[in-house]
Short mmCIF file of C-alpha atoms in Angstrom, two decimals:
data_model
loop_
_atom_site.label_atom_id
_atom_site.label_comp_id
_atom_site.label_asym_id
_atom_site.label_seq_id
_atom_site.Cartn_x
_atom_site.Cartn_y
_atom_site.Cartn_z
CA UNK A 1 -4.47 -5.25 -20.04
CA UNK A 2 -4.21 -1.45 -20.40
CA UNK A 3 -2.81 0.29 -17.16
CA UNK A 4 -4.89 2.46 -15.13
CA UNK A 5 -4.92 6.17 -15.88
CA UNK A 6 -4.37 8.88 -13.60
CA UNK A 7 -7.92 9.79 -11.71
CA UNK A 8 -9.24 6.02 -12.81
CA UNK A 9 -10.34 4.01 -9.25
CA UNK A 10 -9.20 0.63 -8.72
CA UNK A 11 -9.58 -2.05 -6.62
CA UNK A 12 -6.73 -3.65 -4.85
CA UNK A 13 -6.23 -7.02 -3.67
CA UNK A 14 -3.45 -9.00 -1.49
CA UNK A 15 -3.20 -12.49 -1.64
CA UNK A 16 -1.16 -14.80 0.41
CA UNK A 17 1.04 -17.33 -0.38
CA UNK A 18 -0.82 -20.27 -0.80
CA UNK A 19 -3.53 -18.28 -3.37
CA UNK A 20 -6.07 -17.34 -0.86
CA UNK A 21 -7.45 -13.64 -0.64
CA UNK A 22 -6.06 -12.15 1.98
CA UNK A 23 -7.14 -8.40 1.66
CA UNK A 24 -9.36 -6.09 -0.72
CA UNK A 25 -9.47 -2.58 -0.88
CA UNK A 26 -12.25 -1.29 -2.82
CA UNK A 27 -11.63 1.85 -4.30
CA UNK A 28 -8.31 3.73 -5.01
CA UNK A 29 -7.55 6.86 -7.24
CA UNK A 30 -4.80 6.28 -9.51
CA UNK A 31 -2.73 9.74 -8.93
CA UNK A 32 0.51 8.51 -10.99
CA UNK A 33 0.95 5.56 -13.09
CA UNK A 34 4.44 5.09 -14.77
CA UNK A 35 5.14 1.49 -16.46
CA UNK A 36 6.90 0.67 -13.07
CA UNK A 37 5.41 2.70 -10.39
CA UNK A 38 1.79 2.95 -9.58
CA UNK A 39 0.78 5.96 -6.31
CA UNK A 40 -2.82 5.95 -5.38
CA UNK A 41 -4.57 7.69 -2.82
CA UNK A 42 -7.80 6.72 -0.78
CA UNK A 43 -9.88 7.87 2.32
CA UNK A 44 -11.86 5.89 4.35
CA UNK A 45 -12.96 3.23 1.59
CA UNK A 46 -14.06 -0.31 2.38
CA UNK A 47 -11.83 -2.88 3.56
CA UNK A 48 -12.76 -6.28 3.22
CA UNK A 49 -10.75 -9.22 4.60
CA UNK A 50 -10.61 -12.95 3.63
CA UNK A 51 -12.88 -14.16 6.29
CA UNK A 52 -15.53 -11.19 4.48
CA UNK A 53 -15.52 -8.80 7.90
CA UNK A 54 -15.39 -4.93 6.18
CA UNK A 55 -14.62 -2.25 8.02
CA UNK A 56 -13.25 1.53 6.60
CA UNK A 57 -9.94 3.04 7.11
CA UNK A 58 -10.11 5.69 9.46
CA UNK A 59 -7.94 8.15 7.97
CA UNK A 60 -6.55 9.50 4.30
CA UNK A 61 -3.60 7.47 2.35
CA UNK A 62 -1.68 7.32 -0.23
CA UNK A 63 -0.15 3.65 -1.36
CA UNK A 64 2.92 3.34 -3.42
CA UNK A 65 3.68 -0.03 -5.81
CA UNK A 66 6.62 -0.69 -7.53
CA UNK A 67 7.16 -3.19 -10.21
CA UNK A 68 10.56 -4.20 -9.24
CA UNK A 69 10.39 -4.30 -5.61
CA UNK A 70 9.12 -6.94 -3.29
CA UNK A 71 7.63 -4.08 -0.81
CA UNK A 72 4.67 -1.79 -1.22
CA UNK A 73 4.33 0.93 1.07
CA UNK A 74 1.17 2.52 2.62
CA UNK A 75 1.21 6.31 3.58
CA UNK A 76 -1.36 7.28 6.66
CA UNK A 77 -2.30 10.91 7.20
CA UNK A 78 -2.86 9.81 11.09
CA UNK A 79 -3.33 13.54 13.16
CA UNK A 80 -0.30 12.69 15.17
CA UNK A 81 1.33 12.77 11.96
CA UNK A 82 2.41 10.93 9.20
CA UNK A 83 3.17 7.10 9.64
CA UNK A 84 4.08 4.57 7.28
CA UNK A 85 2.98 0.97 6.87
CA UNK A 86 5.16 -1.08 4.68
CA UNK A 87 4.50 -4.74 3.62
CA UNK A 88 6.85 -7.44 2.67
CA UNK A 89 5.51 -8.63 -0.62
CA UNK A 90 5.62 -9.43 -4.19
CA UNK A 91 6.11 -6.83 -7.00
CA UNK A 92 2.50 -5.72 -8.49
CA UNK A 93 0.77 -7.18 -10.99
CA UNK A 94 -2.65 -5.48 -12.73
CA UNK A 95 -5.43 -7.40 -15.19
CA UNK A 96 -9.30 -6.20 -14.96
CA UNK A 97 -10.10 -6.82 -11.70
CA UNK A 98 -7.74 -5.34 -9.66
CA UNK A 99 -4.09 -4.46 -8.66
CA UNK A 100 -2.93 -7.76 -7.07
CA UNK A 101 -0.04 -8.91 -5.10
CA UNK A 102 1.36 -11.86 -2.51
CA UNK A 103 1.33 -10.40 1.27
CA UNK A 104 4.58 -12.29 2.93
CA UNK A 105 3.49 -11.18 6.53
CA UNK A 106 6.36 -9.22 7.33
CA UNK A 107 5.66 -5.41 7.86
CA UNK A 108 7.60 -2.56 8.77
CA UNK A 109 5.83 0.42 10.44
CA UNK A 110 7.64 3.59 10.80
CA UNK A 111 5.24 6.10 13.32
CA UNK A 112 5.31 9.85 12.94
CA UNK A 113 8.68 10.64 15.90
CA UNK A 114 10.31 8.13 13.03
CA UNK A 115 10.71 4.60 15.51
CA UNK A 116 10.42 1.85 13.43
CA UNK A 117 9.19 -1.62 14.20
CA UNK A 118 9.27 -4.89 12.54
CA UNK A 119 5.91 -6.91 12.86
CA UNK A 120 4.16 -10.10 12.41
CA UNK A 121 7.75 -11.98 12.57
CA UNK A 122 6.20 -14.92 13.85
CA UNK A 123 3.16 -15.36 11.33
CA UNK A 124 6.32 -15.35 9.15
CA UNK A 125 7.89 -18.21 10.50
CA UNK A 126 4.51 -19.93 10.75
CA UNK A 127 3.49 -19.41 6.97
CA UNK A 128 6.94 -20.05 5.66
CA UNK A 129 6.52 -24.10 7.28
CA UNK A 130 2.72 -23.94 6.45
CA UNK A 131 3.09 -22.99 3.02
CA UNK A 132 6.82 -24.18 2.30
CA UNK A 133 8.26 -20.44 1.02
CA UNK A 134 11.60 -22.02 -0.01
CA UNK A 135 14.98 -20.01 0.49
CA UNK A 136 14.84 -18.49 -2.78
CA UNK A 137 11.09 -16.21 -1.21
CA UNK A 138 13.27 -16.24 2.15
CA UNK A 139 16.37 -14.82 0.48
CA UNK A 140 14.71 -12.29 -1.60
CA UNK A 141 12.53 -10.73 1.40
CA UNK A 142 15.69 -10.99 3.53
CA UNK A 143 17.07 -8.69 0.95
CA UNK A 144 13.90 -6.61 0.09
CA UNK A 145 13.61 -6.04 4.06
CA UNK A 146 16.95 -4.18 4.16
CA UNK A 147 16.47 -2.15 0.56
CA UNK A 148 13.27 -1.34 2.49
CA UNK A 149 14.82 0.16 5.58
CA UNK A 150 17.70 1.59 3.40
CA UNK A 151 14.78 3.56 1.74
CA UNK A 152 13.34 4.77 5.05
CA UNK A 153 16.67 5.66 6.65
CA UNK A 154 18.01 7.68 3.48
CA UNK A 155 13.96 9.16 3.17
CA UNK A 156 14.25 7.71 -0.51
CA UNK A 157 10.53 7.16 -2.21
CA UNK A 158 7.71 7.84 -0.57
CA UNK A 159 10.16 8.80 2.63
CA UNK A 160 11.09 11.69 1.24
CA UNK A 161 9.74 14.51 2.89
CA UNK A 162 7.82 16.38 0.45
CA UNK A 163 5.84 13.05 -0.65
CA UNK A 164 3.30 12.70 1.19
CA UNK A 165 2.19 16.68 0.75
CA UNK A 166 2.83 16.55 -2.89
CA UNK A 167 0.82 13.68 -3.97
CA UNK A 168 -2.11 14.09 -1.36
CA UNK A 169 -2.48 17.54 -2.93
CA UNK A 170 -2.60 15.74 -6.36
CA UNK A 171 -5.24 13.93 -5.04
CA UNK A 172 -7.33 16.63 -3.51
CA UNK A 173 -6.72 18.44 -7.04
CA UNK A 174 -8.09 15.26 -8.50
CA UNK A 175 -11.05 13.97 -6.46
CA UNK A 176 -14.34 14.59 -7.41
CA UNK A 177 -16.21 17.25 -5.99
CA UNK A 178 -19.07 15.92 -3.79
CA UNK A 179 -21.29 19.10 -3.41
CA UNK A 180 -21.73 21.79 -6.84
CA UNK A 181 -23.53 24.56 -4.97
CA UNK A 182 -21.27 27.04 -3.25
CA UNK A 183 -22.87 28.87 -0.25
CA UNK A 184 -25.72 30.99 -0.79
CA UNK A 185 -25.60 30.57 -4.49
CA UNK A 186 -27.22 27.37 -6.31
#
């Protein structure tokens, strides 16, 4: 399949391990799409999880994919400040439905003072016996894990500084506009 362009909306969808839907997102602007590297953006769109509850996000983000990399990384414009949700997972695939990747359960979150916190640990070790990862899916998120935090301590990717700012004004630039008349003029 053809990649998404830049300003198309997609859907995204994590799956876990043992080919269940985990997670849907339902609409996401494409703001960059490189053969590797896919950065969307989103505010408040529908959530729906496997059991079907929905809810919306609460707040503008921007979600960065990488081919080669088993993390994917989830930038919230939070009025504290920026914080970061990353998740331990496979490498992104697209076809017509959606982009579409396995969630492994391990996140990292780094909040706006810039503590970081490893979560869901346990789920981990449950799904890994559950659903029999295998030390080669163990090795490689072992690894991913510390490529991940190498990223956030060195502000590498969507770390950097001037991320977030640059790409959620590429999406502002980008976004439809919901109302045509201007004030006092139709």
């Amino acid at each position: 399949m053809a990649l998404p362009k830049e300003g198309d909306y997609i859907a995204i969808q994590s799956y876990k391990h043992n080919g269940n839907l985990h997670r849907t997102w339902q609409s996401t602007m494409v703001v960059k799409m490189e053969q590797n590297i896919l950065i969307g953006a989103n505010d408040r769109t529908l959530i729906t999880e496997g059991d079907g509850r929905k809810w919306v996000s609460r707040e503008p983000a921007l979600v960065y994919f990488h081919k080669k990399y088993w993390f994917n990384i989830i930038v919230m414009f939070r009025p504290e400040g920026i914080a970061y949700y990353c998740n331990l997972a496979t490498p992104f695939i697209i076809d017509r439905e959606a982009l579409k990747y396995i969630d492994y359960d391990l996140d990292v979150k780094v909040f706006p003072d810039g503590e970081k916190r490893l979560l869901d640990v346990e789920e981990y070790a449950l799904n890994k016996k559950r659903w029999n990862y295998g030390e080669k899916i163990d090795s490689i998120l072992r690894d991913s894990s510390l490529e991940l935090l190498e990223w956030i301590d060195k502000k590498k990717g969507p770390f950097a500084p001037a991320f977030p700012k640059i790409w959620y004004e590429r999406y502002q630039q980008m976004r439809p506009i919901k109302n045509n008349y201007r004030r006092g003029k139709q």
